[in-house]
Amino acid sequence: MSGSIFGKIFRVTTWGESHGPGLGVVVDGCPAGLPLAASDIQTFLDRRKPGQSPFATARQEADQAEILSGVFEGKTTGTPISLLVRNTDQRSRDYGNLADAYRPGHADYSFETKYGFRDYRGGGRSSGRETLGRVAAGAIACKILEKLNIRIQAYAFSIGPVEIQSFDPDQITRNPFCMPDAQAAQKAREYLEQCKKNQDSAGGVVECTIQNCPPGAGDPVFDKLDADLAKALMSIGAVKAVEIGDGVKVARSCGSQNNDGFHYDAHGSLTKTSNHAGGILGGISDGSQILLRAYIKPTPSISQPQATADKKGENINLQIQGRHDPVIVPRAVVVVESMAALVLADALLCGMSARMEYLEKIWKR
Amino acid sequence: MSGSIFGKIFRVTTWGESHGPGLGVVVDGCPAGLPLAASDIQTFLDRRKPGQSPFATARQEADQAEILSGVFEGKTTGTPISLLVRNTDQRSRDYGNLADAYRPGHADYSFETKYGFRDYRGGGRSSGRETLGRVAAGAIACKILEKLNIRIQAYAFSIGPVEIQSFDPDQITRNPFCMPDAQAAQKAREYLEQCKKNQDSAGGVVECTIQNCPPGAGDPVFDKLDADLAKALMSIGAVKAVEIGDGVKVARSCGSQNNDGFHYDAHGSLTKTSNHAGGILGGISDGSQILLRAYIKPTPSISQPQATADKKGENINLQIQGRHDPVIVPRAVVVVESMAALVLADALLCGMSARMEYLEKIWKR
Amino acid sequence: MSGSIFGKIFRVTTWGESHGPGLGVVVDGCPAGLPLAASDIQTFLDRRKPGQSPFATARQEADQAEILSGVFEGKTTGTPISLLVRNTDQRSRDYGNLADAYRPGHADYSFETKYGFRDYRGGGRSSGRETLGRVAAGAIACKILEKLNIRIQAYAFSIGPVEIQSFDPDQITRNPFCMPDAQAAQKAREYLEQCKKNQDSAGGVVECTIQNCPPGAGDPVFDKLDADLAKALMSIGAVKAVEIGDGVKVARSCGSQNNDGFHYDAHGSLTKTSNHAGGILGGISDGSQILLRAYIKPTPSISQPQATADKKGENINLQIQGRHDPVIVPRAVVVVESMAALVLADALLCGMSARMEYLEKIWKR
Amino acid sequence: MSGSIFGKIFRVTTWGESHGPGLGVVVDGCPAGLPLAASDIQTFLDRRKPGQSPFATARQEADQAEILSGVFEGKTTGTPISLLVRNTDQRSRDYGNLADAYRPGHADYSFETKYGFRDYRGGGRSSGRETLGRVAAGAIACKILEKLNIRIQAYAFSIGPVEIQSFDPDQITRNPFCMPDAQAAQKAREYLEQCKKNQDSAGGVVECTIQNCPPGAGDPVFDKLDADLAKALMSIGAVKAVEIGDGVKVARSCGSQNNDGFHYDAHGSLTKTSNHAGGILGGISDGSQILLRAYIKPTPSISQPQATADKKGENINLQIQGRHDPVIVPRAVVVVESMAALVLADALLCGMSARMEYLEKIWKR
């Protein structure tokens, strides 16, 4: 069955392989009247573009997006928006020797057992390059959220064992790791240099905050905002755990500690006195900051030899060539942000139908 | 928008409130020819039934399920299966004083801002009692999996700070905490007695394993098996984090440690030499054991007074009466198992269309 | 795969068999704050209730609906609304001799080949009694439309060869055929009496109009308003053709005749100078009256002997007992109205997300 | 909300405007292992290509399809198939004077009221050119059906008042009207020449047959095969009525005439003695020929002056320039065939999950 369509109203269909002619996305259900230019998309794509640091793959791709439909005179028309990015630097020859191998940590074996065979060039559809379509669509979702004064921001919370100790948002764009802590970034650099020396790779954590989300987004009982965010983040290739708010820590907490009380301040506006819940209660946004964390595994493609098997029935000693990121966390930052934006934009569109008074506001004559 | 329908082919619609006439579920898309009796459902419902231990709510409910449709002469007919459980011991008077309060850790405020008002009796739709429909549907999904020799098992991995140290499956049903470790269960009991004394509550972790899942389940790139499992688990009221395989630990691991190699054994059958991935690669099951963990927050209803606010604009000191679980982890075990079963049954049904040769096997004349 | 869920935002799941314990429907996605009482549902169910005329089945059913969830203090809460109707007058013994037969014009054979076996009692899920859930849900949809001052009305346009020649809305409820023309009703009565004498049955046409529908409902290119209406009507058991506006006549028309011009009247309001299109252009409502027609086949259950076959491999001469409608057109009127209401309510809910300015109107803070 | 995605398992997303950079489609959910070449798509596109006869628009488009993803070494991989067709002969200047006008019979007004503004160049998304994506996807669906020995064939049943009187399949490709009757084709030519002389346009009927469809396709009660076919056909721009089998005629028929009996022939194989039902009973294919008819309105763009209004509040006398088909029936033939193929391929994929024994056949180990 199809699994490349995401969302209920704001519906995103991504397509494309690492080494095919190109990749892209169709966004169906974007409201009409949103100002949109190719440069809006490009800004986002540039944040995940390869070849920008010694800690990312050396593959050179312009990743230039073309808007093929759905925009007229600078505004979305309400019809499907089709975006196309051509592949230009694919080197399939790098993958010839991998055609039969089941690379450890990769989806070679599982794709092959599912579909009967697989496009072995660069992971095909299971390549990290697949996230390109997500990011292009995420750029549109972020434009919608911007119009509602909602701001999403993701950054690297940790790389390998190196966690941030302070938070300076300006730092995020000043180091190749997207870390909001200059000192941690320096330590991450040292750690990654050691990884490269060891022909090894590192993982890390991406944290994402959503500011100024209005209360009321998310649809119990299955399409809860946190449930859809969990799916969105876990659907990113290398993510193995997702947290909302205090996350794993809640399991050891007590009700009296973990409960967030409500409070009217001196001006009569309601806030919570704490935010262990991470901005979501009962699957619905509560108006406070939403906080997410995605745990990302180390890049499976490492250049040290690995024992594994191939489809011909042989146990082999595999050495992976090619241009691989020693850590994908920094490039995953914009992917996490994009996926969170897709979920939230969709939840807000879905939430428009929550009340009769909203329906009457739009349609009653 | 609607959020009470789960699944793509095996589609489950739950309905019902804590203090309304009843709760239930409609399962649309269950294949025809599955043997199904009311007792199959009852066995599952009994595992989440309240009033069975001093560590669960004292509410007395038979939770007796009636099959209203979709079964003929002991077998499913391929048409929707409707299941109904009547509420019998609702005591709405317990909630009269809560009609205006925003209980800490509950969804009162977020429901009210979303819908404009709320059914305040026992949490209404946001009650834990809502999981009844999930479990009833989960029982059917488990019957399907059984037919394919797939076995799902969940249990309490920890309660508060008490983690299991050993694994004896027979223990799971022998203590009120569903812990596979008798000693840990004893410690959990002591910890919970202290919690009750403190008028407080505890959280914990439910772990779930899936044995003998064939490779090939799960649909990249969005409807990955792990993504759908993450959504399913995170959609359970109190869950704040979800892990697959090594989960949060992967962030600090190296590629060389975290990668699972493939290996042909002496009989030529292919296995993985480790299972850090938790049985899922690229969003598709790889044939090894699937391992999940759900982190559950402490029950928000505690009897000690709490500072909070109400809808009338007042800051109040709230004391919650009623019959509440000091920990919901043991009752959540069967809910986690059910949600995992719903996802897997659906993924297998979806996976039938993955190859032309499967289509020809069913339809070619 | 599941086929008993209808709609995108206003999602309706029907369940139940002719001779099982009962039938019902779950409506997920109804906006909160709609006044709703059991009597609203009952009014609709009473219109399709059997046993009300000599020209309908003599089966006696109260068809009493119980609201099991989703309504609190007389208003919908935004959570799923579950409605249940118990069967009380099923006489399965009538169907014992039909267990093996493939009744002409019925779904016995196709159900059996699809699912491997079938519930043979009264057609099981393929019984006309299945429409009960549609009508119950339609009653809710009509309440929504009423709030927006939209009015749907269906009636019998013809029964057998007898077509209406005049239109008096008051007549619709004054004859057992729901015909807006007293004289035609009298002729229909004579025609049907002849049919009964012949142990035969009749078909007919249900026409449906929608007044005051705002322009802008319907989502090109696939979920066009007319496309969704066509599906809705064709999904009613006995419907074999569906028309919008001039329908089949357009095929012989010329562009210069069939085109509807636009015109500003003296007060500056825009109307169309004709309505061949039936109120829908490009799949979107244009603000003028929507006009639909459903062509209904004669009841397949007739008491004269019929040559057919059974599952045992025998050609047989079948005589059908039981209590069957000689014509279902009058009872189908409220079903057509309900299906049209489901489509339109859903289209209006979907249409709320068509423009950025609508989104900002609901969510911007 | 989004309306450009069609299907449940075989999911088709079309995009593109008449005068934008191009049009295309993404097919998600096509089974892996289907042989597919660009030429398979091209054959279908060539059948709807403009500029091939004096009775079709003179716009010159190569309509060359590029496969951008989802095919590897000549076979589908199970991942999304993206197809792109560039526009090359758009002449937007033709539409400058139409930017403000509400053309009679067109969707200008309804699009504008829905979205707030519209892409006025050539109808934008409401252009008949939109069907290009449907036909490209239909070509893939037909490849699937071919593998199952199912054959779909559409043809013109009538043009204006000229109906076919005989059926010779070889004729279909021998006249520019796709009529299986050479004499009728000649009369149609004369009729259309008169239309052109009158600066007018004509409609007609497309008939479609499906041979060798196995019994069991279609999912009651809403996603019936005939219901989905009705939606599919009615979603084609100019279609105003849809029939299955005897269609409108059933309304005047008697049960004893309209019922199709079953019969075992001398070799013990079961057939129906007639096929008034058009191959579908209870919404499920019954193994006999499926018969559909779509009634198509005359092309709304005619060159004679028409009275209408514009968005500036003026009543105007409109003269439409541009290159328009005097009749679209012949070019709609392949569109009807494609839509029917999309529905049937999807229904067969959905039908794989109808029985437990099918599930076990694929997954049991």
PDB file of N, CA, C and O in Angstrom, chain B residues 180-226:
ATOM      1  N   PRO B 180       7.482  -9.048  34.731  1.00  0.00           N
ATOM      2  CA  PRO B 180       8.047 -10.385  34.505  1.00  0.00           C
ATOM      3  C   PRO B 180       9.177 -10.697  35.498  1.00  0.00           C
ATOM      4  O   PRO B 180      10.071 -11.483  35.194  1.00  0.00           O
ATOM      5  N   ASP B 181       9.149 -10.075  36.677  1.00  0.00           N
ATOM      6  CA  ASP B 181      10.226 -10.233  37.658  1.00  0.00           C
ATOM      7  C   ASP B 181       9.568 -10.096  39.030  1.00  0.00           C
ATOM      8  O   ASP B 181       9.143  -9.005  39.430  1.00  0.00           O
ATOM      9  N   ALA B 182       9.483 -11.204  39.753  1.00  0.00           N
ATOM     10  CA  ALA B 182       8.746 -11.234  41.021  1.00  0.00           C
ATOM     11  C   ALA B 182       9.327 -10.257  42.039  1.00  0.00           C
ATOM     12  O   ALA B 182       8.599  -9.591  42.777  1.00  0.00           O
ATOM     13  N   GLN B 183      10.635 -10.188  42.055  1.00  0.00           N
ATOM     14  CA  GLN B 183      11.270  -9.317  43.046  1.00  0.00           C
ATOM     15  C   GLN B 183      10.976  -7.849  42.756  1.00  0.00           C
ATOM     16  O   GLN B 183      10.687  -7.068  43.660  1.00  0.00           O
ATOM     17  N   ALA B 184      11.074  -7.487  41.479  1.00  0.00           N
ATOM     18  CA  ALA B 184      10.762  -6.109  41.102  1.00  0.00           C
ATOM     19  C   ALA B 184       9.308  -5.806  41.445  1.00  0.00           C
ATOM     20  O   ALA B 184       8.983  -4.706  41.924  1.00  0.00           O
ATOM     21  N   ALA B 185       8.437  -6.778  41.223  1.00  0.00           N
ATOM     22  CA  ALA B 185       7.016  -6.581  41.533  1.00  0.00           C
ATOM     23  C   ALA B 185       6.841  -6.265  43.018  1.00  0.00           C
ATOM     24  O   ALA B 185       6.040  -5.390  43.395  1.00  0.00           O
ATOM     25  N   GLN B 186       7.583  -6.963  43.855  1.00  0.00           N
ATOM     26  CA  GLN B 186       7.492  -6.726  45.304  1.00  0.00           C
ATOM     27  C   GLN B 186       7.945  -5.295  45.627  1.00  0.00           C
ATOM     28  O   GLN B 186       7.303  -4.577  46.394  1.00  0.00           O
ATOM     29  N   LYS B 187       9.058  -4.891  45.022  1.00  0.00           N
ATOM     30  CA  LYS B 187       9.549  -3.524  45.239  1.00  0.00           C
ATOM     31  C   LYS B 187       8.557  -2.483  44.717  1.00  0.00           C
ATOM     32  O   LYS B 187       8.373  -1.425  45.312  1.00  0.00           O
ATOM     33  N   ALA B 188       7.926  -2.788  43.581  1.00  0.00           N
ATOM     34  CA  ALA B 188       6.944  -1.863  43.010  1.00  0.00           C
ATOM     35  C   ALA B 188       5.771  -1.703  43.974  1.00  0.00           C
ATOM     36  O   ALA B 188       5.264  -0.591  44.193  1.00  0.00           O
ATOM     37  N   ARG B 189       5.359  -2.823  44.565  1.00  0.00           N
ATOM     38  CA  ARG B 189       4.258  -2.783  45.526  1.00  0.00           C
ATOM     39  C   ARG B 189       4.608  -1.841  46.682  1.00  0.00           C
ATOM     40  O   ARG B 189       3.804  -0.994  47.072  1.00  0.00           O
ATOM     41  N   GLU B 190       5.826  -1.971  47.196  1.00  0.00           N
ATOM     42  CA  GLU B 190       6.248  -1.116  48.319  1.00  0.00           C
ATOM     43  C   GLU B 190       6.282   0.355  47.899  1.00  0.00           C
ATOM     44  O   GLU B 190       5.838   1.244  48.613  1.00  0.00           O
ATOM     45  N   TYR B 191       6.811   0.561  46.701  1.00  0.00           N
ATOM     46  CA  TYR B 191       6.889   1.941  46.208  1.00  0.00           C
ATOM     47  C   TYR B 191       5.487   2.547  46.073  1.00  0.00           C
ATOM     48  O   TYR B 191       5.259   3.697  46.479  1.00  0.00           O
ATOM     49  N   LEU B 192       4.548   1.774  45.547  1.00  0.00           N
ATOM     50  CA  LEU B 192       3.196   2.292  45.325  1.00  0.00           C
ATOM     51  C   LEU B 192       2.457   2.509  46.636  1.00  0.00           C
ATOM     52  O   LEU B 192       1.648   3.442  46.771  1.00  0.00           O
ATOM     53  N   GLU B 193       2.731   1.653  47.616  1.00  0.00           N
ATOM     54  CA  GLU B 193       2.100   1.868  48.934  1.00  0.00           C
ATOM     55  C   GLU B 193       2.553   3.203  49.508  1.00  0.00           C
ATOM     56  O   GLU B 193       1.768   3.948  50.092  1.00  0.00           O
ATOM     57  N   GLN B 194       3.806   3.492  49.317  1.00  0.00           N
ATOM     58  CA  GLN B 194       4.337   4.788  49.770  1.00  0.00           C
ATOM     59  C   GLN B 194       3.654   5.931  49.009  1.00  0.00           C
ATOM     60  O   GLN B 194       3.276   6.937  49.608  1.00  0.00           O
ATOM     61  N   CYS B 195       3.502   5.756  47.700  1.00  0.00           N
ATOM     62  CA  CYS B 195       2.809   6.768  46.868  1.00  0.00           C
ATOM     63  C   CYS B 195       1.408   7.046  47.406  1.00  0.00           C
ATOM     64  O   CYS B 195       0.992   8.196  47.552  1.00  0.00           O
ATOM     65  N   LYS B 196       0.664   5.977  47.659  1.00  0.00           N
ATOM     66  CA  LYS B 196      -0.707   6.144  48.150  1.00  0.00           C
ATOM     67  C   LYS B 196      -0.706   6.882  49.491  1.00  0.00           C
ATOM     68  O   LYS B 196      -1.554   7.755  49.731  1.00  0.00           O
ATOM     69  N   LYS B 197       0.237   6.520  50.345  1.00  0.00           N
ATOM     70  CA  LYS B 197       0.370   7.188  51.639  1.00  0.00           C
ATOM     71  C   LYS B 197       0.595   8.688  51.429  1.00  0.00           C
ATOM     72  O   LYS B 197       0.050   9.519  52.148  1.00  0.00           O
ATOM     73  N   ASN B 198       1.394   8.997  50.425  1.00  0.00           N
ATOM     74  CA  ASN B 198       1.697  10.411  50.109  1.00  0.00           C
ATOM     75  C   ASN B 198       0.575  11.086  49.308  1.00  0.00           C
ATOM     76  O   ASN B 198       0.765  12.211  48.848  1.00  0.00           O
ATOM     77  N   GLN B 199      -0.531  10.403  49.107  1.00  0.00           N
ATOM     78  CA  GLN B 199      -1.608  10.923  48.231  1.00  0.00           C
ATOM     79  C   GLN B 199      -1.047  11.303  46.859  1.00  0.00           C
ATOM     80  O   GLN B 199      -1.412  12.307  46.274  1.00  0.00           O
ATOM     81  N   ASP B 200      -0.109  10.501  46.398  1.00  0.00           N
ATOM     82  CA  ASP B 200       0.583  10.811  45.136  1.00  0.00           C
ATOM     83  C   ASP B 200       0.417   9.637  44.162  1.00  0.00           C
ATOM     84  O   ASP B 200      -0.277   8.665  44.470  1.00  0.00           O
ATOM     85  N   SER B 201       1.032   9.735  43.019  1.00  0.00           N
ATOM     86  CA  SER B 201       0.894   8.684  42.004  1.00  0.00           C
ATOM     87  C   SER B 201       2.228   8.423  41.329  1.00  0.00           C
ATOM     88  O   SER B 201       3.167   9.219  41.460  1.00  0.00           O
ATOM     89  N   ALA B 202       2.287   7.332  40.571  1.00  0.00           N
ATOM     90  CA  ALA B 202       3.540   6.928  39.934  1.00  0.00           C
ATOM     91  C   ALA B 202       3.348   6.672  38.447  1.00  0.00           C
ATOM     92  O   ALA B 202       2.235   6.397  37.991  1.00  0.00           O
ATOM     93  N   GLY B 203       4.461   6.744  37.709  1.00  0.00           N
ATOM     94  CA  GLY B 203       4.467   6.404  36.289  1.00  0.00           C
ATOM     95  C   GLY B 203       5.210   5.104  36.065  1.00  0.00           C
ATOM     96  O   GLY B 203       5.340   4.289  36.982  1.00  0.00           O
ATOM     97  N   GLY B 204       5.723   4.921  34.860  1.00  0.00           N
ATOM     98  CA  GLY B 204       6.477   3.712  34.578  1.00  0.00           C
ATOM     99  C   GLY B 204       6.643   3.483  33.093  1.00  0.00           C
ATOM    100  O   GLY B 204       6.296   4.355  32.283  1.00  0.00           O
ATOM    101  N   VAL B 205       7.172   2.326  32.769  1.00  0.00           N
ATOM    102  CA  VAL B 205       7.459   2.009  31.373  1.00  0.00           C
ATOM    103  C   VAL B 205       6.815   0.672  30.997  1.00  0.00           C
ATOM    104  O   VAL B 205       6.931  -0.296  31.742  1.00  0.00           O
ATOM    105  N   VAL B 206       6.133   0.658  29.863  1.00  0.00           N
ATOM    106  CA  VAL B 206       5.635  -0.610  29.320  1.00  0.00           C
ATOM    107  C   VAL B 206       6.513  -0.999  28.143  1.00  0.00           C
ATOM    108  O   VAL B 206       6.788  -0.173  27.261  1.00  0.00           O
ATOM    109  N   GLU B 207       6.960  -2.238  28.170  1.00  0.00           N
ATOM    110  CA  GLU B 207       7.773  -2.747  27.063  1.00  0.00           C
ATOM    111  C   GLU B 207       6.915  -3.748  26.289  1.00  0.00           C
ATOM    112  O   GLU B 207       6.071  -4.415  26.857  1.00  0.00           O
ATOM    113  N   CYS B 208       7.157  -3.812  25.003  1.00  0.00           N
ATOM    114  CA  CYS B 208       6.346  -4.700  24.171  1.00  0.00           C
ATOM    115  C   CYS B 208       7.235  -5.380  23.139  1.00  0.00           C
ATOM    116  O   CYS B 208       8.043  -4.719  22.478  1.00  0.00           O
ATOM    117  N   THR B 209       7.097  -6.688  23.027  1.00  0.00           N
ATOM    118  CA  THR B 209       7.873  -7.418  22.014  1.00  0.00           C
ATOM    119  C   THR B 209       6.928  -8.091  21.022  1.00  0.00           C
ATOM    120  O   THR B 209       5.830  -8.496  21.374  1.00  0.00           O
ATOM    121  N   ILE B 210       7.385  -8.173  19.804  1.00  0.00           N
ATOM    122  CA  ILE B 210       6.625  -8.887  18.774  1.00  0.00           C
ATOM    123  C   ILE B 210       7.534  -9.968  18.205  1.00  0.00           C
ATOM    124  O   ILE B 210       8.599  -9.674  17.658  1.00  0.00           O
ATOM    125  N   GLN B 211       7.110 -11.216  18.380  1.00  0.00           N
ATOM    126  CA  GLN B 211       7.900 -12.359  17.917  1.00  0.00           C
ATOM    127  C   GLN B 211       7.359 -12.886  16.597  1.00  0.00           C
ATOM    128  O   GLN B 211       6.146 -12.956  16.421  1.00  0.00           O
ATOM    129  N   ASN B 212       8.260 -13.299  15.751  1.00  0.00           N
ATOM    130  CA  ASN B 212       7.912 -14.016  14.514  1.00  0.00           C
ATOM    131  C   ASN B 212       7.194 -13.144  13.478  1.00  0.00           C
ATOM    132  O   ASN B 212       6.452 -13.646  12.637  1.00  0.00           O
ATOM    133  N   CYS B 213       7.419 -11.857  13.558  1.00  0.00           N
ATOM    134  CA  CYS B 213       6.861 -10.986  12.523  1.00  0.00           C
ATOM    135  C   CYS B 213       7.626 -11.209  11.225  1.00  0.00           C
ATOM    136  O   CYS B 213       8.852 -11.120  11.205  1.00  0.00           O
ATOM    137  N   PRO B 214       6.941 -11.499  10.138  1.00  0.00           N
ATOM    138  CA  PRO B 214       7.662 -11.712   8.877  1.00  0.00           C
ATOM    139  C   PRO B 214       8.311 -10.419   8.403  1.00  0.00           C
ATOM    140  O   PRO B 214       7.821  -9.329   8.714  1.00  0.00           O
ATOM    141  N   PRO B 215       9.406 -10.506   7.652  1.00  0.00           N
ATOM    142  CA  PRO B 215       9.982  -9.290   7.088  1.00  0.00           C
ATOM    143  C   PRO B 215       9.051  -8.735   6.017  1.00  0.00           C
ATOM    144  O   PRO B 215       8.322  -9.500   5.381  1.00  0.00           O
ATOM    145  N   GLY B 216       9.045  -7.416   5.871  1.00  0.00           N
ATOM    146  CA  GLY B 216       8.261  -6.812   4.798  1.00  0.00           C
ATOM    147  C   GLY B 216       7.061  -5.996   5.249  1.00  0.00           C
ATOM    148  O   GLY B 216       6.356  -5.438   4.412  1.00  0.00           O
ATOM    149  N   ALA B 217       6.827  -5.870   6.558  1.00  0.00           N
ATOM    150  CA  ALA B 217       5.678  -5.077   7.015  1.00  0.00           C
ATOM    151  C   ALA B 217       6.094  -3.629   7.243  1.00  0.00           C
ATOM    152  O   ALA B 217       7.130  -3.359   7.855  1.00  0.00           O
ATOM    153  N   GLY B 218       5.275  -2.688   6.786  1.00  0.00           N
ATOM    154  CA  GLY B 218       5.575  -1.269   6.951  1.00  0.00           C
ATOM    155  C   GLY B 218       5.758  -0.608   5.592  1.00  0.00           C
ATOM    156  O   GLY B 218       6.307  -1.220   4.682  1.00  0.00           O
ATOM    157  N   ASP B 219       5.264   0.630   5.453  1.00  0.00           N
ATOM    158  CA  ASP B 219       5.266   1.286   4.141  1.00  0.00           C
ATOM    159  C   ASP B 219       6.002   2.615   4.143  1.00  0.00           C
ATOM    160  O   ASP B 219       5.451   3.644   4.537  1.00  0.00           O
ATOM    161  N   PRO B 220       7.250   2.612   3.700  1.00  0.00           N
ATOM    162  CA  PRO B 220       7.968   3.880   3.563  1.00  0.00           C
ATOM    163  C   PRO B 220       7.229   4.804   2.599  1.00  0.00           C
ATOM    164  O   PRO B 220       6.538   4.311   1.698  1.00  0.00           O
ATOM    165  N   VAL B 221       7.460   6.131   2.729  1.00  0.00           N
ATOM    166  CA  VAL B 221       8.373   6.732   3.642  1.00  0.00           C
ATOM    167  C   VAL B 221       7.698   7.303   4.887  1.00  0.00           C
ATOM    168  O   VAL B 221       8.389   7.596   5.856  1.00  0.00           O
ATOM    169  N   PHE B 222       6.373   7.473   4.833  1.00  0.00           N
ATOM    170  CA  PHE B 222       5.713   8.044   6.004  1.00  0.00           C
ATOM    171  C   PHE B 222       5.068   6.969   6.874  1.00  0.00           C
ATOM    172  O   PHE B 222       5.090   7.066   8.087  1.00  0.00           O
ATOM    173  N   ASP B 223       4.489   5.972   6.237  1.00  0.00           N
ATOM    174  CA  ASP B 223       3.774   4.953   6.998  1.00  0.00           C
ATOM    175  C   ASP B 223       4.689   3.797   7.357  1.00  0.00           C
ATOM    176  O   ASP B 223       4.331   2.611   7.258  1.00  0.00           O
ATOM    177  N   LYS B 224       5.901   4.168   7.772  1.00  0.00           N
ATOM    178  CA  LYS B 224       6.855   3.176   8.246  1.00  0.00           C
ATOM    179  C   LYS B 224       6.280   2.445   9.448  1.00  0.00           C
ATOM    180  O   LYS B 224       5.517   3.025  10.222  1.00  0.00           O
ATOM    181  N   LEU B 225       6.698   1.208   9.617  1.00  0.00           N
ATOM    182  CA  LEU B 225       6.169   0.428  10.730  1.00  0.00           C
ATOM    183  C   LEU B 225       6.494   1.100  12.058  1.00  0.00           C
ATOM    184  O   LEU B 225       5.639   1.192  12.947  1.00  0.00           O
ATOM    185  N   ASP B 226       7.720   1.601  12.200  1.00  0.00           N
ATOM    186  CA  ASP B 226       8.072   2.246  13.471  1.00  0.00           C
ATOM    187  C   ASP B 226       7.332   3.576  13.649  1.00  0.00           C
ATOM    188  O   ASP B 226       6.946   3.934  14.766  1.00  0.00           O
TER     189      ASP B 226
END
